[in-house]
Each structure stands twice: as C-alpha cells, then as structure tokens.
Amino acid sequence: MVDTSVKLCDIQLKNPVIPASGTFGFGHEFAHWYDLNVLGAICLKGTTKDPRFGNETPRIAEAPAGMLNAVGLQNPGIEAVLETELPALRKLYSGPVIANISGFSKEEYVFCCEKADQSPHVDIIEVNISCPNVQSGGMSFGASAKDAGEITKAVRAVCKKPIFMKLTPNVTDIAEIARACEANGADGISLINTLLAMRIDIKNRKPVLANTTGGLSGPAVFPVALRMVWQVYKAVKLPIIGMGGVSCPEDVVEMMLAGATAVQVGASNLQNPFACPEIIDGLPPLLERLGVSRIAELIGAAHY
Ligand SMILES: Cc1cc2nc3c(=O)[nH]c(=O)nc-3n(C[C@H](O)[C@H](O)[C@H](O)COP(=O)(O)O)c2cc1C
C-alpha cells in the first residue's frame, strides 16, 4: 500500500493534490461532480476586502496547451466568503482549507488576512502578491523583494496560522523574492501564478482580451513552473506548494522531485472538472511502478 500523505507545516494532507485558487470557485460548486473529501486540500478563489465584479469580458482566451485569463479577482468580498461560502463548503468537506487573499494595499492584505486567520474554517492563508490582472497592487507587490518582504511582515504580525506567499513568475530572480518572504516570517511559498501574456485577433487587429493582457497557464507553462520551484527549493528552507501546468500524476511527481511538498492544479480543472480526482487515483499505481512507497520521499529528491 502506497502512502500518499504529506505534511504542510503541521497540517496533514491525505495526498498532495489541491485545486488552485480561481479554478475551483469556493469548492462547494464542484460537489456536484465528486466527493470533495478525496482532495488533499482546497484552495479558495482569491478574496479581497470588498466585492469585485472583475474585468470586462472577453477575459478568457485560448493558447496552445494552455489558456489566458484576465478575470481580475472577481469575488464577493471577505465577509461573504467567511460567512456564506466557507460554511457552505464545510457542510460538504472536512479537509484542510487554504484561503487565498489579494489586496490593493498593505492595509487591505492585513485586514483580510486577519479575518481569515480568525475563521475556524481556514487552515492555511495563501497571500497572493502575484495577480497580473489588476491595475494596482497584485503582481506589483510580488515583483520586488522589498515589497514582498513588507507584505509578509505585515500579515505575519496579525496571523497565527501558516502563511504561504504566492509568487509571480514575472520576475528576473524568483529566489530573491522567496528569500525576502522567508526572512520576514512566511511559513511557505506557493508558486507560480500566471505568466503575463496576450493574444491578438488577426481579423479585427485588436487584443482578444478586453484587458489587453492576461495570465498564461496550463501545460504550456509547466517547465517554467518546475524550474522556479527548483530554484526556490534551493534558496529557502520553507515548504513549497508547486503549481503551473500540472495535468497528470507524472507532473505531480516531477514537481515534488523539484522540491514541492504539495501541488496545485489550476487550468486542468477548467478543461476537465474531474482532473483532480483522476490525478489522485493515478498516483498510487504510478508510485508503485516507480518503486516509491511513501510519496513524501520524493520532495526535493532530484536535487544534488
Ligand atoms: C481562471 C483563473 C483564475 C485565477 N484566479 C486566481 C486567484 O484568484 N488567485 C490566485 O492566487 N491565483 C489565481 N489564478 C492562478 C492559479 O491559481 C495558478 O497559480 C495558475 O493558473 C497556474 O496554474 P495552472 O497552470 O495549473 O493553471 C487563476 C488562474 C485561472 C486560470
């Protein structure tokens, strides 16, 4: 019998597979398709202080082996998430929950993280300093080591629960940003968010997305994400949640070999709502074929 469990900080996950923020709503929507309790954990849609309608449409575009999104953090606001969405999820799911927090100022991050920290339904707080689809805040905080460190320090001061800083790949030196988060009290690092990208409609000669640019994700970005997980594993001693293009059990193993303790699955959920349970079901036979009895032994095992 293969042991697929992993530990994120002190939190036990029955397997390392987690649906990624923004691709799984608030979780309960997917209970129509399958029992959510098969998942390692659930990561909620990015949440801000006030409700947001997000960007103008079109805000989704296709790309070879991937997709672009410019959703722009559509969400009902932190109060509604904690008082309505989370209790609805908890009726259907008893495993670990990761709240994903976004903001447009340090004060907004602090306000939302403090609220999430006080919720009995939240186990881990993932702080998104990497959204490429909003005009201010978002990715700009994750693009500078100084700002990333400042946000980390500020949310650390108001949170007792584990904090994972979610990083953008749209930087020159991802290791420097991760080190700034570690130095300022982060418990873990999540990466990667989407890669800044665009498409143009060749008939009307206009950008496809109303926002002009969006974030590329899906299998096309997997090797980039893997390289960044590898670099961050070398740079810090924190646990890593790896993501970016994961679509099959083999990708999970590769991410873990690069240094991830757990793995999030994003765009694949939009292509196939059963992506996560299918990946989870595929792990034990794959591990048996690879002669691995405990999945946790893969974490960082490709490093020399
Ligand atoms: C439609 C869509 C919405 C997203 N919304 C969020 C969000 O609210 N917060 C966040 O941190 N990341 C968000 N992301 C980024 C994903 O969580 C993930 O980091 C990224 O898509 C890479 O994983 P993937 O290639 O498996 O999609 C979103 C991605 C997509 C495709």
mmCIF file of C-alpha atoms and ligand atoms in Angstrom:
data_model
loop_
_atom_site.group_PDB
_atom_site.id
_atom_site.type_symbol
_atom_site.label_atom_id
_atom_site.label_comp_id
_atom_site.label_asym_id
_atom_site.label_seq_id
_atom_site.Cartn_x
_atom_site.Cartn_y
_atom_site.Cartn_z
ATOM 1 C CA MET A 1 0.000 0.000 0.000
ATOM 2 C CA VAL A 2 1.485 3.353 -1.097
ATOM 3 C CA ASP A 3 1.429 6.231 1.405
ATOM 4 C CA THR A 4 0.330 9.382 -0.482
ATOM 5 C CA SER A 5 0.073 11.642 2.574
ATOM 6 C CA VAL A 6 2.193 14.767 3.038
ATOM 7 C CA LYS A 7 2.524 17.365 5.775
ATOM 8 C CA LEU A 8 2.275 21.102 5.025
ATOM 9 C CA CYS A 9 3.658 22.814 8.098
ATOM 10 C CA ASP A 10 1.853 20.714 10.739
ATOM 11 C CA ILE A 11 -1.204 20.034 8.629
ATOM 12 C CA GLN A 12 -1.721 16.515 7.344
ATOM 13 C CA LEU A 13 -2.908 16.141 3.716
ATOM 14 C CA LYS A 14 -4.123 12.695 2.593
ATOM 15 C CA ASN A 15 -2.461 13.400 -0.762
ATOM 16 C CA PRO A 16 -0.556 16.388 -2.220
ATOM 17 C CA VAL A 17 -3.213 17.386 -4.789
ATOM 18 C CA ILE A 18 -5.020 20.719 -4.276
ATOM 19 C CA PRO A 19 -7.237 22.587 -6.740
ATOM 20 C CA ALA A 20 -5.630 26.004 -7.387
ATOM 21 C CA SER A 21 -7.165 29.345 -6.493
ATOM 22 C CA GLY A 22 -9.527 30.763 -9.094
ATOM 23 C CA THR A 23 -10.150 27.489 -10.879
ATOM 24 C CA PHE A 24 -12.383 25.803 -8.302
ATOM 25 C CA GLY A 25 -14.713 28.553 -7.076
ATOM 26 C CA PHE A 26 -15.275 28.172 -3.346
ATOM 27 C CA GLY A 27 -15.186 24.394 -3.630
ATOM 28 C CA HIS A 28 -18.829 23.565 -2.961
ATOM 29 C CA GLU A 29 -19.662 24.152 -6.672
ATOM 30 C CA PHE A 30 -17.597 21.041 -7.548
ATOM 31 C CA ALA A 31 -19.504 18.811 -5.102
ATOM 32 C CA HIS A 32 -21.998 18.267 -7.943
ATOM 33 C CA TRP A 33 -19.305 16.269 -9.702
ATOM 34 C CA TYR A 34 -17.490 14.359 -6.953
ATOM 35 C CA ASP A 35 -16.886 13.917 -3.224
ATOM 36 C CA LEU A 36 -14.591 16.797 -2.268
ATOM 37 C CA ASN A 37 -13.107 14.750 0.584
ATOM 38 C CA VAL A 38 -10.835 12.897 -1.864
ATOM 39 C CA LEU A 39 -8.769 16.103 -2.231
ATOM 40 C CA GLY A 40 -5.562 16.809 -0.314
ATOM 41 C CA ALA A 41 -6.834 20.325 0.459
ATOM 42 C CA ILE A 42 -8.938 23.003 -1.232
ATOM 43 C CA CYS A 43 -7.678 26.475 -2.182
ATOM 44 C CA LEU A 44 -10.405 29.118 -2.420
ATOM 45 C CA LYS A 45 -10.910 31.792 -5.061
ATOM 46 C CA GLY A 46 -8.854 34.949 -4.470
ATOM 47 C CA THR A 47 -10.615 37.166 -1.943
ATOM 48 C CA THR A 48 -10.404 40.922 -1.419
ATOM 49 C CA LYS A 49 -11.859 43.241 1.223
ATOM 50 C CA ASP A 50 -14.751 44.450 -0.948
ATOM 51 C CA PRO A 51 -16.778 42.539 -3.536
ATOM 52 C CA ARG A 52 -15.396 42.761 -7.103
ATOM 53 C CA PHE A 53 -17.033 42.095 -10.458
ATOM 54 C CA GLY A 54 -13.656 41.610 -12.087
ATOM 55 C CA ASN A 55 -12.586 42.780 -15.539
ATOM 56 C CA GLU A 56 -14.668 43.376 -18.675
ATOM 57 C CA THR A 57 -15.251 40.430 -20.991
ATOM 58 C CA PRO A 58 -13.795 38.785 -23.011
ATOM 59 C CA ARG A 59 -11.492 37.733 -20.204
ATOM 60 C CA ILE A 60 -10.559 34.221 -21.311
ATOM 61 C CA ALA A 61 -8.536 33.339 -24.438
ATOM 62 C CA GLU A 62 -7.115 30.090 -25.765
ATOM 63 C CA ALA A 63 -3.453 29.294 -26.341
ATOM 64 C CA PRO A 64 -1.588 26.192 -27.490
ATOM 65 C CA ALA A 65 -1.516 23.811 -24.498
ATOM 66 C CA GLY A 66 -2.927 26.468 -22.215
ATOM 67 C CA MET A 67 -5.194 29.437 -21.689
ATOM 68 C CA LEU A 68 -5.082 33.128 -20.852
ATOM 69 C CA ASN A 69 -7.284 34.636 -18.173
ATOM 70 C CA ALA A 70 -7.857 38.208 -17.116
ATOM 71 C CA VAL A 71 -10.666 37.565 -14.642
ATOM 72 C CA GLY A 72 -9.440 40.338 -12.339
ATOM 73 C CA LEU A 73 -10.202 38.829 -8.942
ATOM 74 C CA GLN A 74 -13.991 38.568 -9.179
ATOM 75 C CA ASN A 75 -15.201 37.647 -5.685
ATOM 76 C CA PRO A 76 -17.969 38.531 -3.201
ATOM 77 C CA GLY A 77 -15.597 40.097 -0.607
ATOM 78 C CA ILE A 78 -14.050 38.672 2.562
ATOM 79 C CA GLU A 79 -17.164 38.934 4.708
ATOM 80 C CA ALA A 80 -19.338 36.936 2.301
ATOM 81 C CA VAL A 81 -16.560 34.381 1.802
ATOM 82 C CA LEU A 82 -16.170 33.762 5.531
ATOM 83 C CA GLU A 83 -19.865 33.929 6.410
ATOM 84 C CA THR A 84 -21.506 32.257 3.403
ATOM 85 C CA GLU A 85 -19.087 30.446 1.082
ATOM 86 C CA LEU A 86 -16.938 28.738 3.723
ATOM 87 C CA PRO A 87 -19.821 27.404 5.844
ATOM 88 C CA ALA A 88 -21.386 26.073 2.594
ATOM 89 C CA LEU A 89 -18.107 24.304 1.807
ATOM 90 C CA ARG A 90 -17.780 22.936 5.341
ATOM 91 C CA LYS A 91 -21.128 21.138 5.025
ATOM 92 C CA LEU A 92 -19.579 19.050 2.251
ATOM 93 C CA TYR A 93 -15.885 18.886 3.065
ATOM 94 C CA SER A 94 -13.865 18.305 6.238
ATOM 95 C CA GLY A 95 -10.266 18.522 4.946
ATOM 96 C CA PRO A 96 -7.786 21.420 5.031
ATOM 97 C CA VAL A 97 -8.867 24.749 3.500
ATOM 98 C CA ILE A 98 -6.498 27.350 2.086
ATOM 99 C CA ALA A 99 -7.865 30.901 1.906
ATOM 100 C CA ASN A 100 -6.343 32.929 -0.944
ATOM 101 C CA ILE A 101 -6.076 36.633 -0.105
ATOM 102 C CA SER A 102 -5.448 39.505 -2.504
ATOM 103 C CA GLY A 103 -5.228 43.227 -1.948
ATOM 104 C CA PHE A 104 -4.511 46.630 -3.409
ATOM 105 C CA SER A 105 -2.650 47.984 -0.393
ATOM 106 C CA LYS A 106 -0.749 46.647 2.600
ATOM 107 C CA GLU A 107 -3.700 47.614 4.804
ATOM 108 C CA GLU A 108 -6.101 45.545 2.698
ATOM 109 C CA TYR A 109 -3.873 42.455 2.907
ATOM 110 C CA VAL A 110 -3.621 42.895 6.667
ATOM 111 C CA PHE A 111 -7.391 43.378 7.071
ATOM 112 C CA CYS A 112 -8.295 40.280 5.029
ATOM 113 C CA CYS A 113 -5.551 38.012 6.412
ATOM 114 C CA GLU A 114 -6.507 38.883 9.984
ATOM 115 C CA LYS A 115 -10.151 37.992 9.257
ATOM 116 C CA ALA A 116 -9.157 34.728 7.552
ATOM 117 C CA ASP A 117 -6.861 33.886 10.468
ATOM 118 C CA GLN A 118 -9.784 34.191 12.879
ATOM 119 C CA SER A 119 -12.070 31.888 10.876
ATOM 120 C CA PRO A 120 -12.371 28.361 12.330
ATOM 121 C CA HIS A 121 -12.772 27.059 8.751
ATOM 122 C CA VAL A 122 -9.406 28.283 7.430
ATOM 123 C CA ASP A 123 -6.231 26.200 7.932
ATOM 124 C CA ILE A 124 -3.664 27.995 5.758
ATOM 125 C CA ILE A 125 -3.555 31.517 4.340
ATOM 126 C CA GLU A 126 -2.137 31.904 0.848
ATOM 127 C CA VAL A 127 -1.245 35.538 0.186
ATOM 128 C CA ASN A 128 -1.474 36.333 -3.494
ATOM 129 C CA ILE A 129 1.118 39.010 -4.273
ATOM 130 C CA SER A 130 1.153 37.907 -7.883
ATOM 131 C CA CYS A 131 -2.115 38.658 -9.714
ATOM 132 C CA PRO A 132 -1.221 40.029 -13.180
ATOM 133 C CA ASN A 133 -4.785 41.131 -13.967
ATOM 134 C CA VAL A 134 -5.385 44.159 -11.776
ATOM 135 C CA GLN A 135 -4.217 47.730 -12.292
ATOM 136 C CA SER A 136 -2.618 48.393 -8.891
ATOM 137 C CA GLY A 137 -1.371 46.150 -6.093
ATOM 138 C CA GLY A 138 -1.487 42.475 -7.135
ATOM 139 C CA MET A 139 1.614 41.458 -9.044
ATOM 140 C CA SER A 140 3.479 44.686 -8.287
ATOM 141 C CA PHE A 141 3.962 43.569 -4.652
ATOM 142 C CA GLY A 142 5.429 40.250 -5.772
ATOM 143 C CA ALA A 143 7.771 41.819 -8.302
ATOM 144 C CA SER A 144 10.005 43.466 -5.709
ATOM 145 C CA ALA A 145 11.796 41.718 -2.854
ATOM 146 C CA LYS A 146 11.310 44.786 -0.672
ATOM 147 C CA ASP A 147 7.538 44.932 -1.190
ATOM 148 C CA ALA A 148 7.153 41.151 -0.903
ATOM 149 C CA GLY A 149 9.047 41.275 2.396
ATOM 150 C CA GLU A 150 6.933 44.173 3.683
ATOM 151 C CA ILE A 151 3.622 42.471 2.913
ATOM 152 C CA THR A 152 4.882 39.247 4.501
ATOM 153 C CA LYS A 153 5.959 41.054 7.663
ATOM 154 C CA ALA A 154 2.655 42.934 7.916
ATOM 155 C CA VAL A 155 0.417 39.864 7.527
ATOM 156 C CA ARG A 156 2.698 37.792 9.780
ATOM 157 C CA ALA A 157 2.079 40.289 12.572
ATOM 158 C CA VAL A 158 -1.682 39.580 12.537
ATOM 159 C CA CYS A 159 -1.764 35.828 11.719
ATOM 160 C CA LYS A 160 -1.112 32.746 13.826
ATOM 161 C CA LYS A 161 -1.961 30.284 11.044
ATOM 162 C CA PRO A 162 0.575 29.228 8.408
ATOM 163 C CA ILE A 163 1.142 31.877 5.740
ATOM 164 C CA PHE A 164 2.162 30.867 2.220
ATOM 165 C CA MET A 165 3.258 33.762 -0.004
ATOM 166 C CA LYS A 166 2.157 33.184 -3.620
ATOM 167 C CA LEU A 167 4.770 34.420 -6.062
ATOM 168 C CA THR A 168 4.654 35.682 -9.616
ATOM 169 C CA PRO A 169 6.870 34.146 -12.321
ATOM 170 C CA ASN A 170 7.102 37.584 -13.977
ATOM 171 C CA VAL A 171 10.380 38.472 -12.270
ATOM 172 C CA THR A 172 14.084 38.177 -13.016
ATOM 173 C CA ASP A 173 15.138 36.468 -9.784
ATOM 174 C CA ILE A 174 12.452 34.375 -8.091
ATOM 175 C CA ALA A 175 14.907 33.157 -5.415
ATOM 176 C CA GLU A 176 15.485 36.709 -4.160
ATOM 177 C CA ILE A 177 11.732 37.271 -3.692
ATOM 178 C CA ALA A 178 11.319 33.930 -1.892
ATOM 179 C CA ARG A 179 14.222 34.742 0.431
ATOM 180 C CA ALA A 180 12.606 38.094 1.330
ATOM 181 C CA CYS A 181 9.383 36.268 2.245
ATOM 182 C CA GLU A 182 11.290 33.752 4.372
ATOM 183 C CA ALA A 183 13.240 36.481 6.162
ATOM 184 C CA ASN A 184 10.007 38.254 7.085
ATOM 185 C CA GLY A 185 8.204 35.296 8.610
ATOM 186 C CA ALA A 186 6.484 33.320 5.829
ATOM 187 C CA ASP A 187 5.792 29.652 6.623
ATOM 188 C CA GLY A 188 5.797 28.566 2.993
ATOM 189 C CA ILE A 189 5.918 29.624 -0.648
ATOM 190 C CA SER A 190 3.319 28.972 -3.347
ATOM 191 C CA LEU A 191 4.347 29.312 -6.975
ATOM 192 C CA ILE A 192 3.712 30.042 -9.773
ATOM 193 C CA ASN A 193 0.874 32.409 -10.617
ATOM 194 C CA THR A 194 0.269 33.027 -14.327
ATOM 195 C CA LEU A 195 2.743 34.395 -16.892
ATOM 196 C CA LEU A 196 1.890 37.802 -18.341
ATOM 197 C CA ALA A 197 0.716 37.190 -21.919
ATOM 198 C CA MET A 198 -1.556 38.371 -24.728
ATOM 199 C CA ARG A 199 -3.315 37.353 -27.968
ATOM 200 C CA ILE A 200 -4.386 39.466 -30.957
ATOM 201 C CA ASP A 201 -7.421 38.812 -33.176
ATOM 202 C CA ILE A 202 -5.954 38.944 -36.698
ATOM 203 C CA LYS A 203 -9.298 39.890 -38.305
ATOM 204 C CA ASN A 204 -10.088 42.976 -36.242
ATOM 205 C CA ARG A 205 -6.436 43.645 -35.303
ATOM 206 C CA LYS A 206 -7.329 44.108 -31.659
ATOM 207 C CA PRO A 207 -6.215 42.319 -28.500
ATOM 208 C CA VAL A 208 -8.530 39.356 -27.778
ATOM 209 C CA LEU A 209 -8.818 40.193 -24.086
ATOM 210 C CA ALA A 210 -10.695 43.357 -23.078
ATOM 211 C CA ASN A 211 -7.907 43.866 -20.515
ATOM 212 C CA THR A 212 -5.338 43.658 -23.404
ATOM 213 C CA THR A 213 -3.093 41.345 -21.376
ATOM 214 C CA GLY A 214 -3.836 38.293 -19.244
ATOM 215 C CA GLY A 215 -2.111 35.444 -17.474
ATOM 216 C CA LEU A 216 -0.987 32.299 -19.298
ATOM 217 C CA SER A 217 -1.414 28.987 -17.508
ATOM 218 C CA GLY A 218 -1.907 25.316 -18.342
ATOM 219 C CA PRO A 219 0.528 22.634 -19.586
ATOM 220 C CA ALA A 220 2.446 25.215 -21.680
ATOM 221 C CA VAL A 221 3.886 26.755 -18.503
ATOM 222 C CA PHE A 222 4.807 23.518 -16.690
ATOM 223 C CA PRO A 223 8.563 23.548 -17.448
ATOM 224 C CA VAL A 224 8.811 27.205 -16.374
ATOM 225 C CA ALA A 225 6.971 26.483 -13.122
ATOM 226 C CA LEU A 226 9.156 23.445 -12.472
ATOM 227 C CA ARG A 227 12.338 25.484 -12.966
ATOM 228 C CA MET A 228 11.102 28.092 -10.481
ATOM 229 C CA VAL A 229 10.102 25.510 -7.862
ATOM 230 C CA TRP A 230 13.605 24.067 -8.276
ATOM 231 C CA GLN A 231 15.240 27.473 -7.749
ATOM 232 C CA VAL A 232 13.086 28.359 -4.726
ATOM 233 C CA TYR A 233 13.744 24.962 -3.104
ATOM 234 C CA LYS A 234 17.473 25.712 -3.357
ATOM 235 C CA ALA A 235 17.005 29.248 -1.988
ATOM 236 C CA VAL A 236 14.832 28.734 1.120
ATOM 237 C CA LYS A 237 14.096 26.153 3.805
ATOM 238 C CA LEU A 238 10.310 26.611 3.612
ATOM 239 C CA PRO A 239 7.787 24.098 2.270
ATOM 240 C CA ILE A 240 6.665 24.843 -1.291
ATOM 241 C CA ILE A 241 3.275 24.423 -2.943
ATOM 242 C CA GLY A 242 4.168 23.982 -6.617
ATOM 243 C CA MET A 243 1.785 24.748 -9.467
ATOM 244 C CA GLY A 244 1.689 25.711 -13.110
ATOM 245 C CA GLY A 245 0.511 23.360 -15.837
ATOM 246 C CA VAL A 246 0.027 20.262 -13.691
ATOM 247 C CA SER A 247 -2.327 17.906 -15.550
ATOM 248 C CA CYS A 248 -1.374 14.303 -14.706
ATOM 249 C CA PRO A 249 0.161 12.186 -11.899
ATOM 250 C CA GLU A 250 3.568 12.311 -13.597
ATOM 251 C CA ASP A 251 3.550 16.122 -13.308
ATOM 252 C CA VAL A 252 2.871 15.840 -9.564
ATOM 253 C CA VAL A 253 5.881 13.533 -9.154
ATOM 254 C CA GLU A 254 8.089 15.873 -11.206
ATOM 255 C CA MET A 255 7.002 18.929 -9.151
ATOM 256 C CA MET A 256 7.752 17.071 -5.923
ATOM 257 C CA LEU A 257 11.151 15.914 -7.171
ATOM 258 C CA ALA A 258 11.914 19.601 -7.895
ATOM 259 C CA GLY A 259 11.035 20.475 -4.289
ATOM 260 C CA ALA A 260 7.266 20.843 -3.880
ATOM 261 C CA THR A 261 5.631 19.383 -0.764
ATOM 262 C CA ALA A 262 2.169 19.758 -2.293
ATOM 263 C CA VAL A 263 0.906 20.575 -5.770
ATOM 264 C CA GLN A 264 -1.957 22.703 -7.028
ATOM 265 C CA VAL A 265 -3.916 22.011 -10.190
ATOM 266 C CA GLY A 266 -5.399 25.055 -11.960
ATOM 267 C CA ALA A 267 -6.374 25.291 -15.627
ATOM 268 C CA SER A 268 -6.822 21.499 -15.855
ATOM 269 C CA ASN A 269 -9.969 21.829 -13.687
ATOM 270 C CA LEU A 270 -11.492 24.088 -16.328
ATOM 271 C CA GLN A 271 -10.749 21.626 -19.112
ATOM 272 C CA ASN A 272 -11.892 18.583 -17.138
ATOM 273 C CA PRO A 273 -13.777 19.010 -13.843
ATOM 274 C CA PHE A 274 -12.557 15.550 -12.779
ATOM 275 C CA ALA A 275 -8.874 16.481 -13.253
ATOM 276 C CA CYS A 276 -8.024 16.420 -9.520
ATOM 277 C CA PRO A 277 -9.650 13.068 -8.598
ATOM 278 C CA GLU A 278 -8.243 11.484 -11.768
ATOM 279 C CA ILE A 279 -4.726 12.669 -10.844
ATOM 280 C CA ILE A 280 -5.207 11.432 -7.259
ATOM 281 C CA ASP A 281 -6.383 7.999 -8.479
ATOM 282 C CA GLY A 282 -3.367 7.801 -10.773
ATOM 283 C CA LEU A 283 -0.786 8.420 -8.055
ATOM 284 C CA PRO A 284 -0.667 5.009 -6.272
ATOM 285 C CA PRO A 285 -0.157 2.912 -9.449
ATOM 286 C CA LEU A 286 2.456 5.386 -10.726
ATOM 287 C CA LEU A 287 4.334 5.342 -7.410
ATOM 288 C CA GLU A 288 4.236 1.548 -7.374
ATOM 289 C CA ARG A 289 5.727 1.470 -10.877
ATOM 290 C CA LEU A 290 8.458 3.852 -9.693
ATOM 291 C CA GLY A 291 9.141 1.740 -6.585
ATOM 292 C CA VAL A 292 8.129 4.548 -4.227
ATOM 293 C CA SER A 293 6.309 3.502 -1.037
ATOM 294 C CA ARG A 294 5.970 6.984 0.525
ATOM 295 C CA ILE A 295 5.241 9.969 -1.720
ATOM 296 C CA ALA A 296 6.891 12.332 0.789
ATOM 297 C CA GLU A 297 10.269 10.768 -0.021
ATOM 298 C CA LEU A 298 10.081 12.462 -3.457
ATOM 299 C CA ILE A 299 10.208 16.002 -2.046
ATOM 300 C CA GLY A 300 13.344 17.630 -3.432
ATOM 301 C CA ALA A 301 14.811 14.229 -4.309
ATOM 302 C CA ALA A 302 16.129 15.419 -7.691
ATOM 303 C CA HIS A 303 18.461 17.914 -6.036
ATOM 304 C CA TYR A 304 22.143 17.164 -5.905
HETATM 305 C C1 LIG B 1 -9.368 31.467 -14.421
HETATM 306 C C2 LIG B 1 -8.248 31.608 -13.434
HETATM 307 C C3 LIG B 1 -8.438 32.389 -12.283
HETATM 308 C C4 LIG B 1 -7.399 32.508 -11.341
HETATM 309 N N1 LIG B 1 -7.610 33.236 -10.194
HETATM 310 C C5 LIG B 1 -6.642 33.274 -9.224
HETATM 311 C C6 LIG B 1 -6.880 33.919 -7.972
HETATM 312 O O1 LIG B 1 -7.975 34.435 -7.698
HETATM 313 N N2 LIG B 1 -5.862 33.946 -7.056
HETATM 314 C C7 LIG B 1 -4.639 33.356 -7.303
HETATM 315 O O2 LIG B 1 -3.747 33.393 -6.455
HETATM 316 N N3 LIG B 1 -4.405 32.723 -8.484
HETATM 317 C C8 LIG B 1 -5.368 32.666 -9.439
HETATM 318 N N4 LIG B 1 -5.129 32.000 -10.614
HETATM 319 C C9 LIG B 1 -3.809 31.370 -10.828
HETATM 320 C C10 LIG B 1 -3.826 29.885 -10.465
HETATM 321 O O3 LIG B 1 -4.185 29.688 -9.120
HETATM 322 C C11 LIG B 1 -2.453 29.233 -10.757
HETATM 323 O O4 LIG B 1 -1.465 29.863 -9.958
HETATM 324 C C12 LIG B 1 -2.019 29.370 -12.220
HETATM 325 O O5 LIG B 1 -3.137 29.301 -13.077
HETATM 326 C C13 LIG B 1 -1.004 28.295 -12.615
HETATM 327 O O6 LIG B 1 -1.559 27.001 -12.513
HETATM 328 P P1 LIG B 1 -2.201 26.210 -13.774
HETATM 329 O O7 LIG B 1 -1.212 26.304 -14.898
HETATM 330 O O8 LIG B 1 -2.424 24.822 -13.280
HETATM 331 O O9 LIG B 1 -3.481 26.920 -14.139
HETATM 332 C C14 LIG B 1 -6.155 31.857 -11.571
HETATM 333 C C15 LIG B 1 -5.978 31.088 -12.728
HETATM 334 C C16 LIG B 1 -7.004 30.953 -13.650
HETATM 335 C C17 LIG B 1 -6.772 30.083 -14.864
#
